[in-house]
Amino acid sequence: MHAPRMISTATAFANHDALAALGRSLQAADYRFVTVTPATHRRVNGRPANAWAHDARGVFGWNRPYRTGVLPDEIDGPLRAAGLAAPVDANGNDAADGDAAGWRARVRAATIADHLYFHSAWPTCDADAVFFGPDTYRYVGALKRTLGPHGGLRRPVRRAVDIGAGAGPGAIELALRCPDATVYAADINPAALALVEVNTSLNGAHNVVPCRSDLLARVDGGFDLVMSNPPYILDPDALTYRHGGGEHGAELSTRIVHAALDRLHPGGSLLLYTGVAMVDGGDPFLAAVRARLDADTDGWSYEELDPDIFGGQLDCDGYERVERIAAVWLQAVKRG
C-alpha cells in the first residue's frame, strides 16, 4: 500500500483553468452554500446521516467524502482535472488511489449573494490554508453598507487595497461596485493569491490585481481606500490565517491602522473589520490606536457588530483574563 499523495495548498490551486471550469459548472448548477463556524461545521458533519455527501453542497460546502456518481460529469470532470479529488477509504479517511472507496474535494466553495468563492478544504489545518467563514460575511456586509450612498466615503475610489485579502471576497465586492478603480488584493500567502485569480475571473472583477505583500510592503503609492479583515486570534501554531500576534491577537490589526494612515490620500478611508479580545471591560485594541486616529483623521467611528464571537477561544492559553471577543468595524477618514 502506498501513502496518499500530499501536495501543498498553493500547488493544489495552481490549475487555474480547471478550477475556473469547475466554478463555472457550479454557477450553472445554481450552487449556493453559506459557510458556518468550525464548531457548527463539526456538529453538523458529526450527525450519522451526514457521513457521506449526496449532492454538490455536501461535497463542496460541507466537504464530506462522496462516492462515484454523486457529482454530474460536468462538475466531477473539472474537479479531477484540477487534481482536487483526493481518494478516501470506506471510513472517509485518506487512502491510496488503488484503495479508494470514495473521494473528497480538496477545495470548498461558498457563496455571497450571486458570487461564488473557492477557499480551502475542511479542516483548515495547513499552514497556508485560505479561510472563509462568518467573519467574511460580516466583513462584506459592512463593506457594502459603507459603499452605499450614506456610507461616509469622502473621496472617489480610484485606487484601493485589501490587506490580507484571502480568497478575495472583499476586494472583489469592492471592485464590482467601483469598476473604474484598481483594487489590489494583497496577501503573503501564495495559495490565497492563486484563489484570488480564479475567484476574480468567476465573478467578473477584472480590475482586481493580486499582489504578494506583507501589509503594504510591496505595493507602492497612495490609496483612496484601505480595507482589511485580518487574523485576530492568538494561535499557538501561528497559522497565517488565524494568528494576529501580540498579547491577545491584536498586533496585526494595530499595524494595519498605522500602515493605512501612512499611505492614504487626504480624505481617503480606512475600513477595518477585526475581532477584539475584551479584557476587564476594556478594549485594548482601541486603546492602542486611539491616539493615532485622533491625530491623523478628520473623523472616525467604531462599532461592535457582534459582542460575542468564538467563545470557545476563551478556554485557550493566553485568554485567561479575556471576557469576550467582539467583532468590530473601524471606519476612519485621513486628515486633509
Short mmCIF file of C-alpha atoms in Angstrom, two decimals:
data_model
loop_
_atom_site.label_atom_id
_atom_site.label_comp_id
_atom_site.label_asym_id
_atom_site.label_seq_id
_atom_site.Cartn_x
_atom_site.Cartn_y
_atom_site.Cartn_z
CA MET A 1 0.00 0.00 0.00
CA HIS A 2 1.24 3.47 -0.85
CA ALA A 3 0.66 6.53 1.31
CA PRO A 4 -1.75 9.10 -0.15
CA ARG A 5 -0.02 11.79 -2.18
CA MET A 6 0.17 15.07 -0.25
CA ILE A 7 0.67 18.37 -2.06
CA SER A 8 0.84 21.92 -0.77
CA THR A 9 -2.24 24.13 -0.76
CA ALA A 10 -0.65 26.55 -3.23
CA THR A 11 0.17 23.71 -5.64
CA ALA A 12 -3.35 22.31 -5.30
CA PHE A 13 -4.84 25.57 -6.58
CA ALA A 14 -2.32 26.05 -9.39
CA ASN A 15 -4.50 24.66 -12.19
CA HIS A 16 -6.36 27.89 -12.84
CA ASP A 17 -8.23 26.76 -15.96
CA ALA A 18 -9.61 23.54 -14.46
CA LEU A 19 -10.64 25.26 -11.23
CA ALA A 20 -12.31 28.07 -13.17
CA ALA A 21 -14.18 25.46 -15.25
CA LEU A 22 -15.34 23.81 -12.03
CA GLY A 23 -16.56 27.16 -10.74
CA ARG A 24 -18.49 27.88 -13.91
CA SER A 25 -20.16 24.46 -13.68
CA LEU A 26 -21.18 25.14 -10.07
CA GLN A 27 -22.54 28.53 -11.07
CA ALA A 28 -24.51 26.96 -13.93
CA ALA A 29 -26.00 24.49 -11.44
CA ASP A 30 -27.11 27.43 -9.22
CA TYR A 31 -24.88 26.22 -6.39
CA ARG A 32 -25.41 28.01 -3.05
CA PHE A 33 -23.68 27.49 0.30
CA VAL A 34 -23.21 29.69 3.38
CA THR A 35 -20.03 28.76 5.25
CA VAL A 36 -20.50 28.37 9.01
CA THR A 37 -18.17 28.42 12.01
CA PRO A 38 -15.81 25.45 12.51
CA ALA A 39 -17.80 24.40 15.60
CA THR A 40 -21.10 24.33 13.68
CA HIS A 41 -19.45 22.54 10.75
CA ARG A 42 -18.12 19.86 13.09
CA ARG A 43 -21.50 19.35 14.77
CA VAL A 44 -23.47 19.11 11.53
CA ASN A 45 -20.99 16.76 9.87
CA GLY A 46 -20.94 14.62 13.01
CA ARG A 47 -24.54 13.51 12.50
CA PRO A 48 -24.66 9.88 11.27
CA ALA A 49 -26.75 10.77 8.21
CA ASN A 50 -24.04 13.22 7.10
CA ALA A 51 -21.12 10.81 6.96
CA TRP A 52 -21.14 10.92 3.13
CA ALA A 53 -22.18 13.63 0.69
CA HIS A 54 -25.20 13.15 -1.54
CA ASP A 55 -25.02 16.35 -3.61
CA ALA A 56 -22.73 19.22 -4.58
CA ARG A 57 -23.44 21.14 -1.35
CA GLY A 58 -22.31 18.12 0.63
CA VAL A 59 -19.15 17.81 -1.47
CA PHE A 60 -18.07 21.46 -1.81
CA GLY A 61 -19.82 23.12 1.14
CA TRP A 62 -19.76 20.57 3.95
CA ASN A 63 -16.69 18.93 2.38
CA ARG A 64 -17.91 15.40 3.09
CA PRO A 65 -16.49 12.37 1.30
CA TYR A 66 -18.52 11.27 -1.71
CA ARG A 67 -18.87 8.17 -3.84
CA THR A 68 -18.58 7.91 -7.60
CA GLY A 69 -21.78 9.04 -9.29
CA VAL A 70 -22.78 11.69 -6.74
CA LEU A 71 -21.47 14.54 -8.89
CA PRO A 72 -22.56 15.04 -12.51
CA ASP A 73 -19.80 14.71 -15.10
CA GLU A 74 -19.71 18.45 -15.81
CA ILE A 75 -18.70 19.04 -12.17
CA ASP A 76 -16.73 15.88 -11.42
CA GLY A 77 -14.63 16.21 -14.58
CA PRO A 78 -13.12 19.65 -13.84
CA LEU A 79 -12.60 18.67 -10.18
CA ARG A 80 -10.49 15.70 -11.25
CA ALA A 81 -8.76 17.68 -13.99
CA ALA A 82 -7.68 20.17 -11.34
CA GLY A 83 -6.22 17.34 -9.26
CA LEU A 84 -8.55 18.21 -6.38
CA ALA A 85 -10.33 14.88 -5.85
CA ALA A 86 -8.49 13.05 -3.07
CA PRO A 87 -9.11 9.30 -2.56
CA VAL A 88 -10.62 8.13 0.76
CA ASP A 89 -11.30 4.73 2.28
CA ALA A 90 -14.65 3.31 3.42
CA ASN A 91 -14.43 5.38 6.61
CA GLY A 92 -13.81 8.61 4.73
CA ASN A 93 -10.13 8.76 5.68
CA ASP A 94 -7.24 9.47 3.29
CA ALA A 95 -6.32 6.47 1.15
CA ALA A 96 -4.09 5.49 -1.74
CA ASP A 97 -5.64 5.65 -5.22
CA GLY A 98 -5.91 1.87 -5.50
CA ASP A 99 -7.72 1.58 -2.17
CA ALA A 100 -10.28 4.32 -2.74
CA ALA A 101 -13.87 3.72 -1.68
CA GLY A 102 -14.72 7.32 -2.49
CA TRP A 103 -13.33 10.81 -2.84
CA ARG A 104 -13.09 14.13 -1.04
CA ALA A 105 -12.78 17.54 -2.67
CA ARG A 106 -9.60 19.40 -1.74
CA VAL A 107 -11.35 22.71 -2.25
CA ARG A 108 -14.57 24.23 -0.92
CA ALA A 109 -16.97 26.74 -2.45
CA ALA A 110 -19.07 29.37 -0.69
CA THR A 111 -21.48 31.98 -1.98
CA ILE A 112 -22.30 35.54 -1.01
CA ALA A 113 -25.47 36.53 -2.85
CA ASP A 114 -24.77 35.61 -6.50
CA HIS A 115 -20.99 35.46 -6.15
CA LEU A 116 -19.07 32.20 -5.78
CA TYR A 117 -15.76 31.91 -3.93
CA PHE A 118 -13.37 28.97 -3.70
CA HIS A 119 -11.47 28.53 -0.45
CA SER A 120 -9.56 25.82 1.43
CA ALA A 121 -10.90 22.40 2.27
CA TRP A 122 -12.11 21.41 5.73
CA PRO A 123 -10.48 21.34 8.21
CA THR A 124 -8.18 24.31 7.64
CA CYS A 125 -5.08 22.83 9.28
CA ASP A 126 -2.45 23.63 6.65
CA ALA A 127 -0.06 26.50 7.30
CA ASP A 128 -1.16 28.13 4.02
CA ALA A 129 -4.89 27.47 4.38
CA VAL A 130 -7.25 30.11 2.96
CA PHE A 131 -10.11 30.61 5.41
CA PHE A 132 -13.66 31.69 4.65
CA GLY A 133 -16.41 31.88 7.28
CA PRO A 134 -18.89 34.04 9.19
CA ASP A 135 -16.29 36.81 9.59
CA THR A 136 -16.20 37.02 5.79
CA TYR A 137 -19.95 37.62 5.61
CA ARG A 138 -19.82 40.30 8.32
CA TYR A 139 -16.87 41.97 6.58
CA VAL A 140 -18.55 42.05 3.17
CA GLY A 141 -21.85 43.18 4.71
CA ALA A 142 -20.18 46.12 6.48
CA LEU A 143 -18.29 46.98 3.29
CA LYS A 144 -21.48 47.05 1.23
CA ARG A 145 -23.16 49.39 3.73
CA THR A 146 -20.16 51.70 3.71
CA LEU A 147 -20.08 51.85 -0.09
CA GLY A 148 -23.74 52.88 -0.16
CA PRO A 149 -24.96 56.47 -0.57
CA HIS A 150 -24.82 57.17 3.17
CA GLY A 151 -21.70 55.15 3.93
CA GLY A 152 -19.40 58.08 4.67
CA LEU A 153 -16.73 57.77 1.97
CA ARG A 154 -15.48 61.27 1.13
CA ARG A 155 -13.18 60.54 -1.78
CA PRO A 156 -13.94 58.70 -5.05
CA VAL A 157 -12.27 55.30 -5.06
CA ARG A 158 -9.73 55.08 -7.88
CA ARG A 159 -7.01 53.09 -6.12
CA ALA A 160 -7.69 50.69 -3.25
CA VAL A 161 -6.11 47.77 -1.43
CA ASP A 162 -7.46 44.88 0.61
CA ILE A 163 -4.74 43.87 3.11
CA GLY A 164 -4.80 40.13 3.81
CA ALA A 165 -7.30 39.56 1.02
CA GLY A 166 -7.54 35.77 1.47
CA ALA A 167 -9.77 34.29 -1.20
CA GLY A 168 -10.61 37.81 -2.35
CA PRO A 169 -14.26 38.43 -1.39
CA GLY A 170 -13.65 41.95 -0.03
CA ALA A 171 -11.53 43.05 -2.97
CA ILE A 172 -13.96 41.51 -5.45
CA GLU A 173 -17.06 43.06 -3.88
CA LEU A 174 -15.36 46.46 -3.92
CA ALA A 175 -14.14 46.05 -7.49
CA LEU A 176 -17.60 45.18 -8.76
CA ARG A 177 -19.04 48.33 -7.16
CA CYS A 178 -16.16 50.54 -8.32
CA PRO A 179 -15.42 49.26 -11.84
CA ASP A 180 -13.13 52.20 -12.65
CA ALA A 181 -10.91 51.55 -9.62
CA THR A 182 -7.75 49.46 -9.44
CA VAL A 183 -8.15 47.18 -6.42
CA TYR A 184 -5.07 45.40 -5.09
CA ALA A 185 -5.69 42.09 -3.31
CA ALA A 186 -2.61 41.87 -1.08
CA ASP A 187 -1.66 38.73 0.82
CA ILE A 188 1.52 36.96 1.94
CA ASN A 189 0.03 33.55 1.11
CA PRO A 190 0.58 32.28 -2.48
CA ALA A 191 -2.38 29.91 -2.09
CA ALA A 192 -4.65 32.87 -1.36
CA LEU A 193 -3.41 34.73 -4.42
CA ALA A 194 -4.00 31.66 -6.60
CA LEU A 195 -7.61 31.60 -5.43
CA VAL A 196 -7.98 35.35 -5.91
CA GLU A 197 -7.10 34.88 -9.59
CA VAL A 198 -9.76 32.20 -10.03
CA ASN A 199 -12.42 33.96 -7.97
CA THR A 200 -11.97 37.29 -9.75
CA SER A 201 -12.39 35.52 -13.08
CA LEU A 202 -15.53 33.70 -11.93
CA ASN A 203 -17.14 36.89 -10.64
CA GLY A 204 -16.10 39.21 -13.47
CA ALA A 205 -13.99 41.51 -11.29
CA HIS A 206 -11.29 42.19 -13.85
CA ASN A 207 -9.97 45.27 -12.04
CA VAL A 208 -8.57 43.24 -9.12
CA VAL A 209 -4.76 42.91 -9.04
CA PRO A 210 -3.40 40.05 -6.86
CA CYS A 211 -0.23 41.15 -5.09
CA ARG A 212 2.04 39.22 -2.74
CA SER A 213 2.80 41.62 0.08
CA ASP A 214 3.26 41.80 3.84
CA LEU A 215 0.84 44.60 4.68
CA LEU A 216 1.75 47.28 2.08
CA ALA A 217 5.46 46.47 1.74
CA ARG A 218 5.29 45.54 -1.95
CA VAL A 219 2.52 47.89 -3.06
CA ASP A 220 3.73 51.37 -3.99
CA GLY A 221 1.94 54.68 -3.82
CA GLY A 222 -1.05 56.10 -2.01
CA PHE A 223 -4.65 54.92 -1.79
CA ASP A 224 -8.15 56.28 -1.71
CA LEU A 225 -9.30 53.29 0.32
CA VAL A 226 -7.52 50.74 2.51
CA MET A 227 -9.59 47.88 3.88
CA SER A 228 -8.83 44.69 5.75
CA ASN A 229 -10.26 41.67 7.55
CA PRO A 230 -7.09 40.41 9.28
CA PRO A 231 -6.50 37.42 11.56
CA TYR A 232 -7.04 38.33 15.20
CA ILE A 233 -6.69 35.10 17.20
CA LEU A 234 -3.76 34.30 19.47
CA ASP A 235 -2.83 30.99 17.81
CA PRO A 236 -0.11 28.81 19.39
CA ASP A 237 0.61 27.29 15.96
CA ALA A 238 0.88 30.78 14.41
CA LEU A 239 -1.18 29.73 11.38
CA THR A 240 -1.20 32.61 8.92
CA TYR A 241 -4.97 32.79 8.54
CA ARG A 242 -5.60 32.80 12.32
CA HIS A 243 -2.71 34.40 14.17
CA GLY A 244 -2.96 38.12 14.89
CA GLY A 245 0.06 38.31 17.18
CA GLY A 246 0.60 40.32 20.32
CA GLU A 247 -0.83 39.61 23.73
CA HIS A 248 -4.38 38.85 22.59
CA GLY A 249 -4.15 38.73 18.79
CA ALA A 250 -4.49 42.47 18.08
CA GLU A 251 -0.95 43.24 16.93
CA LEU A 252 -1.65 42.79 13.21
CA SER A 253 -4.81 44.92 13.35
CA THR A 254 -2.85 47.68 15.08
CA ARG A 255 -0.11 47.54 12.44
CA ILE A 256 -2.73 47.80 9.69
CA VAL A 257 -4.16 51.00 11.18
CA HIS A 258 -0.71 52.63 11.17
CA ALA A 259 0.20 51.34 7.69
CA ALA A 260 -3.10 52.57 6.24
CA LEU A 261 -2.85 56.05 7.74
CA ASP A 262 0.70 56.32 6.42
CA ARG A 263 -0.43 55.63 2.85
CA LEU A 264 -3.95 57.02 2.50
CA HIS A 265 -4.51 60.12 0.38
CA PRO A 266 -6.08 63.06 2.26
CA GLY A 267 -9.78 62.30 2.53
CA GLY A 268 -9.15 58.59 1.91
CA SER A 269 -10.79 55.97 4.10
CA LEU A 270 -9.67 53.07 6.26
CA LEU A 271 -12.20 50.25 6.67
CA LEU A 272 -11.19 47.58 9.16
CA TYR A 273 -13.15 44.56 10.32
CA THR A 274 -11.47 42.67 13.15
CA GLY A 275 -12.03 40.79 16.39
CA VAL A 276 -11.03 42.26 19.73
CA ALA A 277 -10.36 40.38 22.96
CA MET A 278 -12.04 42.46 25.65
CA VAL A 279 -10.15 42.43 28.96
CA ASP A 280 -11.65 43.53 32.30
CA GLY A 281 -14.32 45.54 30.49
CA GLY A 282 -11.77 47.38 28.37
CA ASP A 283 -10.86 47.37 24.68
CA PRO A 284 -7.06 47.01 24.30
CA PHE A 285 -7.10 47.42 20.51
CA LEU A 286 -8.98 50.71 20.58
CA ALA A 287 -6.72 51.95 23.36
CA ALA A 288 -3.69 51.15 21.18
CA VAL A 289 -4.89 53.07 18.11
CA ARG A 290 -7.00 55.89 19.53
CA ALA A 291 -4.17 58.45 19.71
CA ARG A 292 -3.19 57.85 16.07
CA LEU A 293 -6.80 58.09 14.94
CA ASP A 294 -7.32 61.35 16.82
CA ALA A 295 -4.09 62.81 15.45
CA ASP A 296 -4.32 61.86 11.78
CA THR A 297 -8.01 61.63 10.83
CA ASP A 298 -10.82 64.10 10.26
CA GLY A 299 -13.15 61.65 11.95
CA TRP A 300 -13.53 58.01 12.83
CA SER A 301 -16.24 55.66 14.03
CA TYR A 302 -16.03 52.36 15.85
CA GLU A 303 -18.87 49.86 16.13
CA GLU A 304 -19.30 46.45 17.72
CA LEU A 305 -21.01 44.38 15.02
CA ASP A 306 -21.28 41.36 17.32
CA PRO A 307 -20.41 41.48 21.03
CA ASP A 308 -19.57 37.80 21.47
CA ILE A 309 -17.91 35.62 18.82
CA PHE A 310 -15.73 32.49 19.01
CA GLY A 311 -16.49 31.94 22.69
CA GLY A 312 -14.64 28.64 22.64
CA GLN A 313 -11.40 30.55 22.22
CA LEU A 314 -11.69 31.74 25.82
CA ASP A 315 -10.71 28.26 27.03
CA CYS A 316 -7.32 28.56 25.29
CA ASP A 317 -3.98 29.62 26.75
CA GLY A 318 -3.47 33.36 26.74
CA TYR A 319 -7.15 34.17 27.17
CA GLU A 320 -7.36 33.77 30.95
CA ARG A 321 -8.33 37.43 31.50
CA VAL A 322 -10.44 37.84 28.36
CA GLU A 323 -14.18 38.27 28.95
CA ARG A 324 -15.34 38.08 25.36
CA ILE A 325 -14.22 38.53 21.77
CA ALA A 326 -16.16 41.18 19.85
CA ALA A 327 -16.40 41.71 16.09
CA VAL A 328 -15.73 45.41 15.44
CA TRP A 329 -15.85 47.77 12.45
CA LEU A 330 -13.49 50.74 12.33
CA GLN A 331 -14.00 53.48 9.74
CA ALA A 332 -11.64 56.46 9.56
CA VAL A 333 -11.01 59.32 7.14
CA LYS A 334 -7.42 60.55 6.66
CA ARG A 335 -6.95 64.19 7.66
CA GLY A 336 -6.74 66.65 4.83
#
